[in-house]
mmCIF file of C-alpha atoms in Angstrom:
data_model
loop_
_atom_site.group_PDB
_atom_site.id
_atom_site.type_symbol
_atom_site.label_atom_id
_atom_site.label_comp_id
_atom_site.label_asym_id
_atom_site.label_seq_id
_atom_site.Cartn_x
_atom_site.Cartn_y
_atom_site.Cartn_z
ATOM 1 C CA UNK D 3 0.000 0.000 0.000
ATOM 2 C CA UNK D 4 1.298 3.424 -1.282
ATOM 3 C CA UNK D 5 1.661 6.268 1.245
ATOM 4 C CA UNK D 6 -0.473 9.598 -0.641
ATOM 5 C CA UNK D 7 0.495 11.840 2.197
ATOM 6 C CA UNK D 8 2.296 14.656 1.525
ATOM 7 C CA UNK D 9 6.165 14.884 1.855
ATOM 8 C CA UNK D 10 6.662 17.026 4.671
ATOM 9 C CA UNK D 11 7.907 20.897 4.213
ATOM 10 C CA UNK D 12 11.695 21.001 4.343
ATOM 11 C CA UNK D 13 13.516 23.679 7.205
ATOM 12 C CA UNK D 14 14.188 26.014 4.104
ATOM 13 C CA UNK D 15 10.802 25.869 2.475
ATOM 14 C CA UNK D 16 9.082 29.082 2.470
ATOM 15 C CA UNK D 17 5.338 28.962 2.307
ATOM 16 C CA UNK D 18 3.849 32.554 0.776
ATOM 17 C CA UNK D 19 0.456 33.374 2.163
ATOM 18 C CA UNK D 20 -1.391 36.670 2.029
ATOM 19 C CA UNK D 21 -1.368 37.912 5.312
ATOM 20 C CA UNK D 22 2.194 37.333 4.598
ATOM 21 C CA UNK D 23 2.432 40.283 1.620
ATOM 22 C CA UNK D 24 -0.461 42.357 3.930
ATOM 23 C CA UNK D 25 1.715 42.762 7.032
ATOM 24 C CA UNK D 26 4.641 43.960 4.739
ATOM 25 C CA UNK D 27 2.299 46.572 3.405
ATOM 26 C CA UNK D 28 0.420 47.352 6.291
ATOM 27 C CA UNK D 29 2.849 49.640 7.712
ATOM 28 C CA UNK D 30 3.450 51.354 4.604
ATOM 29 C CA UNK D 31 -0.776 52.081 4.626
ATOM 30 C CA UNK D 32 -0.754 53.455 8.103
ATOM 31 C CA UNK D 33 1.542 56.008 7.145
ATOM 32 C CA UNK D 34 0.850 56.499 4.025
ATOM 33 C CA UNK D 35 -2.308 59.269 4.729
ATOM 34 C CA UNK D 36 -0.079 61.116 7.604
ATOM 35 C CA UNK D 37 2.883 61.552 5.009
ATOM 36 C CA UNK D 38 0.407 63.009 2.204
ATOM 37 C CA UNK D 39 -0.982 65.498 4.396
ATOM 38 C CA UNK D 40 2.359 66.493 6.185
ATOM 39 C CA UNK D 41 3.940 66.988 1.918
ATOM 40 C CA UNK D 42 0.390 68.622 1.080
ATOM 41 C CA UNK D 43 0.087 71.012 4.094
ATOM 42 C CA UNK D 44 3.417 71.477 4.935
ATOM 43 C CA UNK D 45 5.569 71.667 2.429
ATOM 44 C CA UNK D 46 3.126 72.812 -0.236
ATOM 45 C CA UNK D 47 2.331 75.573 1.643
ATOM 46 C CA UNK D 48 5.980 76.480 1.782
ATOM 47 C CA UNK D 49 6.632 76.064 -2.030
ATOM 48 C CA UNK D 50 3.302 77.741 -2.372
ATOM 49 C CA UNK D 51 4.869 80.935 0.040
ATOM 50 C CA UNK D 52 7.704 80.900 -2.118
ATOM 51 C CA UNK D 53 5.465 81.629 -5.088
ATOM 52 C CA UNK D 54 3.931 84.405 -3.319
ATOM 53 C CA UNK D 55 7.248 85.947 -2.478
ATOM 54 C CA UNK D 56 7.902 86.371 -6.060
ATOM 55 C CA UNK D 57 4.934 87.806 -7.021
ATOM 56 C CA UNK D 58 3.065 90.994 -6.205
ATOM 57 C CA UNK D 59 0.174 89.857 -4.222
ATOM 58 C CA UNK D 60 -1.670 92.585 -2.003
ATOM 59 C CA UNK D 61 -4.751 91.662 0.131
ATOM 60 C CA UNK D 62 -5.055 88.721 -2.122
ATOM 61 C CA UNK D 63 -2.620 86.207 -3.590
ATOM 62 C CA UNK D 64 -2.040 87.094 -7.236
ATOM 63 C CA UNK D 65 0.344 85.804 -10.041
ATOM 64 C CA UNK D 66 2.370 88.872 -11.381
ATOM 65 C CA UNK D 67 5.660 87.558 -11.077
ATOM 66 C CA UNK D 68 8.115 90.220 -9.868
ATOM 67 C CA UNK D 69 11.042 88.269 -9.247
ATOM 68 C CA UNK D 70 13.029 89.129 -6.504
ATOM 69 C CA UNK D 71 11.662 92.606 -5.917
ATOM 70 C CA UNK D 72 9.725 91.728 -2.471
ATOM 71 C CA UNK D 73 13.177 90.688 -0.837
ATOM 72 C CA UNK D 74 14.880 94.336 -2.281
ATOM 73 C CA UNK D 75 11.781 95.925 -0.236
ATOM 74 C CA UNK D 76 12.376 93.715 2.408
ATOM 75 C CA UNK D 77 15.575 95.112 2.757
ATOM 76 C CA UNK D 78 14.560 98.697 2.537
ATOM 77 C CA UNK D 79 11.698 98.357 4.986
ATOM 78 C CA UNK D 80 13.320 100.255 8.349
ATOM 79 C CA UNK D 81 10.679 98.013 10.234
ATOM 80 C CA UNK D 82 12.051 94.725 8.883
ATOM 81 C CA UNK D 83 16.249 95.716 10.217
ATOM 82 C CA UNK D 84 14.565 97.070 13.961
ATOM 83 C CA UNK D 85 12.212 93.022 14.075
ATOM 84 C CA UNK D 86 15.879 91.679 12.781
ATOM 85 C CA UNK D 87 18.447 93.880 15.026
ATOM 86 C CA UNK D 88 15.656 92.904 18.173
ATOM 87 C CA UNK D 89 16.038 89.241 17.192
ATOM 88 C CA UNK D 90 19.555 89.100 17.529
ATOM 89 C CA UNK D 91 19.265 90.580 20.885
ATOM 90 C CA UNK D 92 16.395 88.615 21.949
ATOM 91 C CA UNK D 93 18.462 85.218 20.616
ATOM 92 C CA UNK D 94 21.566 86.044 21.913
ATOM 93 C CA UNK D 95 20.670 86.921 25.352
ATOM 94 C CA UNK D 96 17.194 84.269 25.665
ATOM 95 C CA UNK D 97 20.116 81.371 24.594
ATOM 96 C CA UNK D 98 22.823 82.390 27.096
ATOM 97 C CA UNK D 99 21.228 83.362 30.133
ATOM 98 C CA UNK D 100 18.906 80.165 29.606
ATOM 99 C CA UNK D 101 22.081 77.925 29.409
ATOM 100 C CA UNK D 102 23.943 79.883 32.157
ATOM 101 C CA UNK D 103 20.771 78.929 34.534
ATOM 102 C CA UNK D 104 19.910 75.908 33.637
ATOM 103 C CA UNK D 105 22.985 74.547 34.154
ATOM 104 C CA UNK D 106 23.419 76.398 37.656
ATOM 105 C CA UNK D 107 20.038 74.770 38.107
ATOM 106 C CA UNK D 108 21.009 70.935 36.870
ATOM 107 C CA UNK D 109 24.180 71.120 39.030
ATOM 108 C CA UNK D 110 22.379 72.153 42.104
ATOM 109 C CA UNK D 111 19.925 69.198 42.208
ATOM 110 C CA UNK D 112 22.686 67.214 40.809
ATOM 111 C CA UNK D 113 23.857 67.623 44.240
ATOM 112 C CA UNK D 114 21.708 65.113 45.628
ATOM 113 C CA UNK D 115 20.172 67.678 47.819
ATOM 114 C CA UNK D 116 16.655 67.093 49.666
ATOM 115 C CA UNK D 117 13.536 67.707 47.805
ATOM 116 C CA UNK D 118 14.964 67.033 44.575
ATOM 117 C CA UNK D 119 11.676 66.155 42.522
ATOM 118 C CA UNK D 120 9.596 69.184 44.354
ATOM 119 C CA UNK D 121 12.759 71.286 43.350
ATOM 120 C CA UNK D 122 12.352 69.995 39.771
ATOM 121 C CA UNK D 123 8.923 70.183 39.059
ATOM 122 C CA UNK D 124 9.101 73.916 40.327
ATOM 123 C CA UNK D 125 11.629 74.339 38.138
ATOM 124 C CA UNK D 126 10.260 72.915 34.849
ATOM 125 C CA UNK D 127 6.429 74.365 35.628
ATOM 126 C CA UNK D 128 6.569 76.949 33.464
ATOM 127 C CA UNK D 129 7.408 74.946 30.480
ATOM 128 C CA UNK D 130 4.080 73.218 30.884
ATOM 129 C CA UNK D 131 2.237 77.188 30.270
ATOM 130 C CA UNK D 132 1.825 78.359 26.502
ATOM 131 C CA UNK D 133 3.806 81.576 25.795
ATOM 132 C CA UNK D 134 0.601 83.061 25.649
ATOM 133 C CA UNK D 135 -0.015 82.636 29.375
ATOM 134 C CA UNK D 136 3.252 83.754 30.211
ATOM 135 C CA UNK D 137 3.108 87.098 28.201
ATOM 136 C CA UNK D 138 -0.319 87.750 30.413
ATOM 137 C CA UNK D 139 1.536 87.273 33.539
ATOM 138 C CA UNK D 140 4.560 88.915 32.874
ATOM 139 C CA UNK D 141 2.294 91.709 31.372
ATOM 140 C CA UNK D 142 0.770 92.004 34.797
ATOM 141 C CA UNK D 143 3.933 92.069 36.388
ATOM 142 C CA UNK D 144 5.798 94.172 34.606
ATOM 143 C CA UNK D 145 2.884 96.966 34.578
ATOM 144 C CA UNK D 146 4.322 100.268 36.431
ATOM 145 C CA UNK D 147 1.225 100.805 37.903
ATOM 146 C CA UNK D 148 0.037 97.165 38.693
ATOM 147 C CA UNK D 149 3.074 94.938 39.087
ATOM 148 C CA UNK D 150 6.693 95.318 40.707
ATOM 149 C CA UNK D 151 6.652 98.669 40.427
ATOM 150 C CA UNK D 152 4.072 99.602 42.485
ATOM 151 C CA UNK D 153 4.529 96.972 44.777
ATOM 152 C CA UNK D 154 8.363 98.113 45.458
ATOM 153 C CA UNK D 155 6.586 101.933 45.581
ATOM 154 C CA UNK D 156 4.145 100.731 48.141
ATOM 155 C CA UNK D 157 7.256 99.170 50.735
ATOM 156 C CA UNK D 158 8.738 103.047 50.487
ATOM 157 C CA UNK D 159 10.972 102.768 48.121
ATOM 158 C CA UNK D 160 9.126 105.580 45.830
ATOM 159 C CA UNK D 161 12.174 106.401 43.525
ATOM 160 C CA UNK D 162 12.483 102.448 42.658
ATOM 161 C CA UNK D 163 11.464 101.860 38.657
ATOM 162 C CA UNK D 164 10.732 99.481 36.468
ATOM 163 C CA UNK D 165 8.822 100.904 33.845
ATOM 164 C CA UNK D 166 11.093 98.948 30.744
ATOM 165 C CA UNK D 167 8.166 97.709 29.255
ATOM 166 C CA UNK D 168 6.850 101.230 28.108
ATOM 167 C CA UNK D 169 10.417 102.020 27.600
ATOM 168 C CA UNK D 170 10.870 101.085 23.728
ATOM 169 C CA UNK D 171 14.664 101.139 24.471
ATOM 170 C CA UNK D 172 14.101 98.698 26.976
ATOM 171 C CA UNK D 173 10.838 96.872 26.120
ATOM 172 C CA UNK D 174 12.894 93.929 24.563
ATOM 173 C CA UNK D 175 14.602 92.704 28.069
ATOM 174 C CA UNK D 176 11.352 92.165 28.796
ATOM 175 C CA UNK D 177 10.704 89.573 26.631
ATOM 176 C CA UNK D 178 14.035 88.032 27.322
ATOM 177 C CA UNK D 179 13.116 88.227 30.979
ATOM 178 C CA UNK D 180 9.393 86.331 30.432
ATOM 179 C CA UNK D 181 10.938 83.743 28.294
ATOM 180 C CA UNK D 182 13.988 82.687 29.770
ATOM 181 C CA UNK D 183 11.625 82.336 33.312
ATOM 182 C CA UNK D 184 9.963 79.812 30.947
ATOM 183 C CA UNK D 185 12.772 78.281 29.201
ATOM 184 C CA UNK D 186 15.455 77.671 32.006
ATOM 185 C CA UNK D 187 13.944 75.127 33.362
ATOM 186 C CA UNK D 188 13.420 72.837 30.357
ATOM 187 C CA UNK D 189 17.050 73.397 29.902
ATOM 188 C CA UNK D 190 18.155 72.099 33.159
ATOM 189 C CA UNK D 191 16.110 69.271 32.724
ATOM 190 C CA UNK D 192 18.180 68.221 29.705
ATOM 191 C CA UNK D 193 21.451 69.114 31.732
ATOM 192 C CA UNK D 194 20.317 67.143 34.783
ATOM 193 C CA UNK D 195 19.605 63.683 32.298
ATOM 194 C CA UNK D 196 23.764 64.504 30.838
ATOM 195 C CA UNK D 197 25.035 65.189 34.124
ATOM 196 C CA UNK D 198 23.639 61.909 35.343
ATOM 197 C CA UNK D 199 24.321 59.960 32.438
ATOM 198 C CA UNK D 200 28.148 60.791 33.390
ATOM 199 C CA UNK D 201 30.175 57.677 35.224
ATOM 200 C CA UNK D 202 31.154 58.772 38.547
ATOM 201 C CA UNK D 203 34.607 57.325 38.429
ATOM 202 C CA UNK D 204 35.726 60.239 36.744
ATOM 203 C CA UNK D 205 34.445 62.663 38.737
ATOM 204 C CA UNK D 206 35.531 60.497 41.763
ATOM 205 C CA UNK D 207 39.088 60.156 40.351
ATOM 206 C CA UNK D 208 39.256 64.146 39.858
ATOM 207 C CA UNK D 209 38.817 64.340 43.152
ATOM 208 C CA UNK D 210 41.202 62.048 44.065
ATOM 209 C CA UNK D 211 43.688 64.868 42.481
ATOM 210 C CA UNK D 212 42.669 67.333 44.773
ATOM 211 C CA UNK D 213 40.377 69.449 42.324
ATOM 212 C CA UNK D 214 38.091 71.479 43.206
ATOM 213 C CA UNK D 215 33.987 71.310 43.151
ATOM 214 C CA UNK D 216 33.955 74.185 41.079
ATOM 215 C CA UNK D 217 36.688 72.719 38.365
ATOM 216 C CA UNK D 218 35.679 69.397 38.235
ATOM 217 C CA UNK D 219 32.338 70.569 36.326
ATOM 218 C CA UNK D 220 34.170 73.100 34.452
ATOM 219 C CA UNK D 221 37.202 70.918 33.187
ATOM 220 C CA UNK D 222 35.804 67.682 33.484
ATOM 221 C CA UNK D 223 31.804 67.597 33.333
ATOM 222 C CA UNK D 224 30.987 70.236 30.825
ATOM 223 C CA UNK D 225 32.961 68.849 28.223
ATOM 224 C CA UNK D 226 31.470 65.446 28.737
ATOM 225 C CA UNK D 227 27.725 67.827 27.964
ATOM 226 C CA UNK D 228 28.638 68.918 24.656
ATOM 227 C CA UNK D 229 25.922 67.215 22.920
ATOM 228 C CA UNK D 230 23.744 68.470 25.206
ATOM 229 C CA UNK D 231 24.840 71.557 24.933
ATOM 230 C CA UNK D 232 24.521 71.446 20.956
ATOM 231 C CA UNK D 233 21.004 70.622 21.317
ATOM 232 C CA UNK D 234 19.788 72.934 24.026
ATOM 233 C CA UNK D 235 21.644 75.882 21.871
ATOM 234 C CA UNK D 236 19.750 74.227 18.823
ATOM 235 C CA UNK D 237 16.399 74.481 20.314
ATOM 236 C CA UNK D 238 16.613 77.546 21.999
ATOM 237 C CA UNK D 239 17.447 79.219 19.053
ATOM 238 C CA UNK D 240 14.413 77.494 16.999
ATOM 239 C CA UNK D 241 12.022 78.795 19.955
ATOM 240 C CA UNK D 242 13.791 82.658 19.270
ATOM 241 C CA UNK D 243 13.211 82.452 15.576
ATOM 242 C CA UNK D 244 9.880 81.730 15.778
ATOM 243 C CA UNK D 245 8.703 83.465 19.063
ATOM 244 C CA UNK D 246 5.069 85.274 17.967
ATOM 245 C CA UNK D 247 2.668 84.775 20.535
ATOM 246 C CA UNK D 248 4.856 86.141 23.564
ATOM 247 C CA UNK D 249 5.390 88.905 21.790
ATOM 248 C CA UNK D 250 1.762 89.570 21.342
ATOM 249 C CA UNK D 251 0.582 88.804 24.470
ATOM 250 C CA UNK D 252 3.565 90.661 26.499
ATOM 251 C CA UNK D 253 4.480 93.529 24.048
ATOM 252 C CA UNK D 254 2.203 93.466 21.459
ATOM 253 C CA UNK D 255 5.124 94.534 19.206
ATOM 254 C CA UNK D 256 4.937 97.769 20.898
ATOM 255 C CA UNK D 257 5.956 100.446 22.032
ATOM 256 C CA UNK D 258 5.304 101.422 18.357
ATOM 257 C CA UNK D 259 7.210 98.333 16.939
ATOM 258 C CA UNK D 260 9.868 99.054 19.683
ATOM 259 C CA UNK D 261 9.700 94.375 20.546
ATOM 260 C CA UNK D 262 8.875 93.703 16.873
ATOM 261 C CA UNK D 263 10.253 90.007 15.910
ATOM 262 C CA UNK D 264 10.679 88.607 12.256
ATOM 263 C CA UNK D 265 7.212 86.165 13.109
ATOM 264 C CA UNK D 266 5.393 89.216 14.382
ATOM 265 C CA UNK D 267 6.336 91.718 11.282
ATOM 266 C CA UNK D 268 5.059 89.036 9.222
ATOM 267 C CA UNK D 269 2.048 88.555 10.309
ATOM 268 C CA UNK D 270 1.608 92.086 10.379
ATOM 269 C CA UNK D 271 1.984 92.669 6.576
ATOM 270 C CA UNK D 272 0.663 89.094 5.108
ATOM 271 C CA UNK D 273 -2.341 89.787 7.387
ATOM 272 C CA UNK D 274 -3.270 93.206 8.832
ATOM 273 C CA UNK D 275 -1.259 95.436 5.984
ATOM 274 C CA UNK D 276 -2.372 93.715 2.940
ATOM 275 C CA UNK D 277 1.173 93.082 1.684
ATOM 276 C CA UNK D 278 0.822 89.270 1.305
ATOM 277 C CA UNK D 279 3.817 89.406 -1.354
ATOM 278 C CA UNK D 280 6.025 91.037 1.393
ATOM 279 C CA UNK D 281 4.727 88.823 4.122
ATOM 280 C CA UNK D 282 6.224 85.718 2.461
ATOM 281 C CA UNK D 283 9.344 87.272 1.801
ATOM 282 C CA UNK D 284 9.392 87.952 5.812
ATOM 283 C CA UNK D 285 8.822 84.643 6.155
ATOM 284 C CA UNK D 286 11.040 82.715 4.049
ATOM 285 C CA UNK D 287 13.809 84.474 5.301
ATOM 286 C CA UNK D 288 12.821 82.735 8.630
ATOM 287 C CA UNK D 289 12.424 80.127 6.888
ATOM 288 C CA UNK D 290 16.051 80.099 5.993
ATOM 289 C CA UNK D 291 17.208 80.897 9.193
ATOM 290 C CA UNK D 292 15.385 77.319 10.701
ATOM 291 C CA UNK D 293 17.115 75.756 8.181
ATOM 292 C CA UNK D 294 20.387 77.450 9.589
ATOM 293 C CA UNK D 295 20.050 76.047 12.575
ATOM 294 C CA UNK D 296 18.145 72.456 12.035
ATOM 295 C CA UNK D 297 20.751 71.403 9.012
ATOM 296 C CA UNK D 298 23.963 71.398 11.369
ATOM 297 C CA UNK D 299 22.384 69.530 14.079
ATOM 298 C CA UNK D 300 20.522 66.860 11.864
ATOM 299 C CA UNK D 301 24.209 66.445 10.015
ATOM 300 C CA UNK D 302 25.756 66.234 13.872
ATOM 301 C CA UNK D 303 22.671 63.714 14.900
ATOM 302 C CA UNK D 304 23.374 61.567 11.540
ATOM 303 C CA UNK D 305 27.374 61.624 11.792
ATOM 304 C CA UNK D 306 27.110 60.749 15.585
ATOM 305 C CA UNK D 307 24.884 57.590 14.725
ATOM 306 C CA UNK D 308 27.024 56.556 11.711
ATOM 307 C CA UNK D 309 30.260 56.561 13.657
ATOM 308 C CA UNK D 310 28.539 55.266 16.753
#
């Protein structure tokens, strides 16, 4: 009698089925609607503001090709250098102060002190708010007749003043003041994960040698935090470039256009001035200067995984 079963698979036979092919697609379909809106209504829209920058659109978008003549205007416009000059400032100081505390900050806890998590959540608080609510509060603070001012004025002390934010040499520190209060703490959070991602041998054998507290973090922690510094200076930066709603709700770009930003002059003319051509302009410059900032640490992130 004949056996008529079937030989039995061998260890390298494959056997194709469709759920097979489906879970190698699957994947693929998930993502699939998420990537077509992000290249629709994200990049589109940039390609499409690029159009408008070359054209002379008004109140409404329009075709008239002009070339590069929005960017020459851009350059003229007086208001366009004070938003840029009050970037710079704003950057500068917003990125330094914010590392200079935030590191103070990290270090401190870093010293195993008591009430470590109650410290830190105090500390990193304010990066839970929007900008929005911290321009409100800081508005209210900073009010000469409402806030520190009169407070100070009320103890005695009736030549004390702190008027800057009616002072439109001075209205800008207030913004750096509001935002770094904000900021600082996100940024020690990112230097307390370094500092304690550091092997204590070497700070142990450092102080073996008879160095100091004080030098051990200088010569021998801080340069193991590079990479965290590199993305804390990253990000800080990105949050300067596009900063728009603090401005609104601390400054509102004023006195005059005293605080004006590159994000708030733009949405002044694209939106409220009927100078949509001029608007884009605004904001592909800003554009560019993301791009600045994200290229060299995505080419850091990709060379530091490639050698790694």
């Amino acid at each position: 009698m004949k056996n008529t079963s079937a030989p039995p698979l061998g260890a390298g036979a494959k056997r194709s089925t469709p759920s097979g092919g489906l879970q190698a697609w699957l994947p693929r379909l998930v993502l699939a609607p998420s990537v077509a809106i992000s290249l629709f209504f994200v990049y589109g829209f940039m390609l499409w503001t690029f159009v408008l920058s070359l054209t002379s659109s008004r109140m409404l978008p329009s075709y008239d090709f002009v070339g590069f003549g929005q960017y020459s205007r851009l350059m003229a416009n007086e208001r366009w250098w004070v938003a840029s000059t009050n970037l710079m400032i704003f950057g500068v100081l917003f990125v330094v102060i914010c590392l200079v505390i935030g590191s103070l900050l990290a270090i401190l806890l870093d010293q195993k002190i008591r009430q470590e998590g109650a410290l830190r959540t105090i500390y990193l608080y304010p990066m839970a708010l929007s900008f929005i609510v911290t321009g409100v509060v800081w508005k209210w603070l900073l009010n000469p007749q409402l806030g520190i001012q009169a407070m100070v004025q009320s103890w005695g002390f009736e030549s004390f003043r702190f008027d800057w934010i009616t002072d439109p040499d001075m209205a800008i520190y207030t913004l750096v003041i509001a935002a770094v209060w904000q900021a600082s703490g996100f940024v020690m959070a990112l230097f307390l994960a370094g500092l304690r991602g550091i092997d204590d041998s070497i700070v142990k054998a450092a102080q073996l040698d008879g160095a100091s507290l004080p030098r051990i973090y200088w010569r021998v922690v801080m340069p193991c935090l590079r990479p965290v510094v590199f993305s804390a200076v990253m990000i800080l930066a990105h949050i300067a470039i596009k900063s728009f709603d603090l401005v609104v709700a601390l400054t509102g770009g004023g006195p005059g256009y005293a605080t004006d930003l590159p994000a708030t002059f733009m949405y002044a003319h694209a939106f409220t001035r009927a100078q949509i051509g001029l608007g884009s302009a605004s904001a592909m410059l800003m554009l560019g200067g993301v791009l600045a900032i994200l290229i060299p640490y995505l080419y850091s992130e990709l060379r530091s995984r490639k050698h790694g």
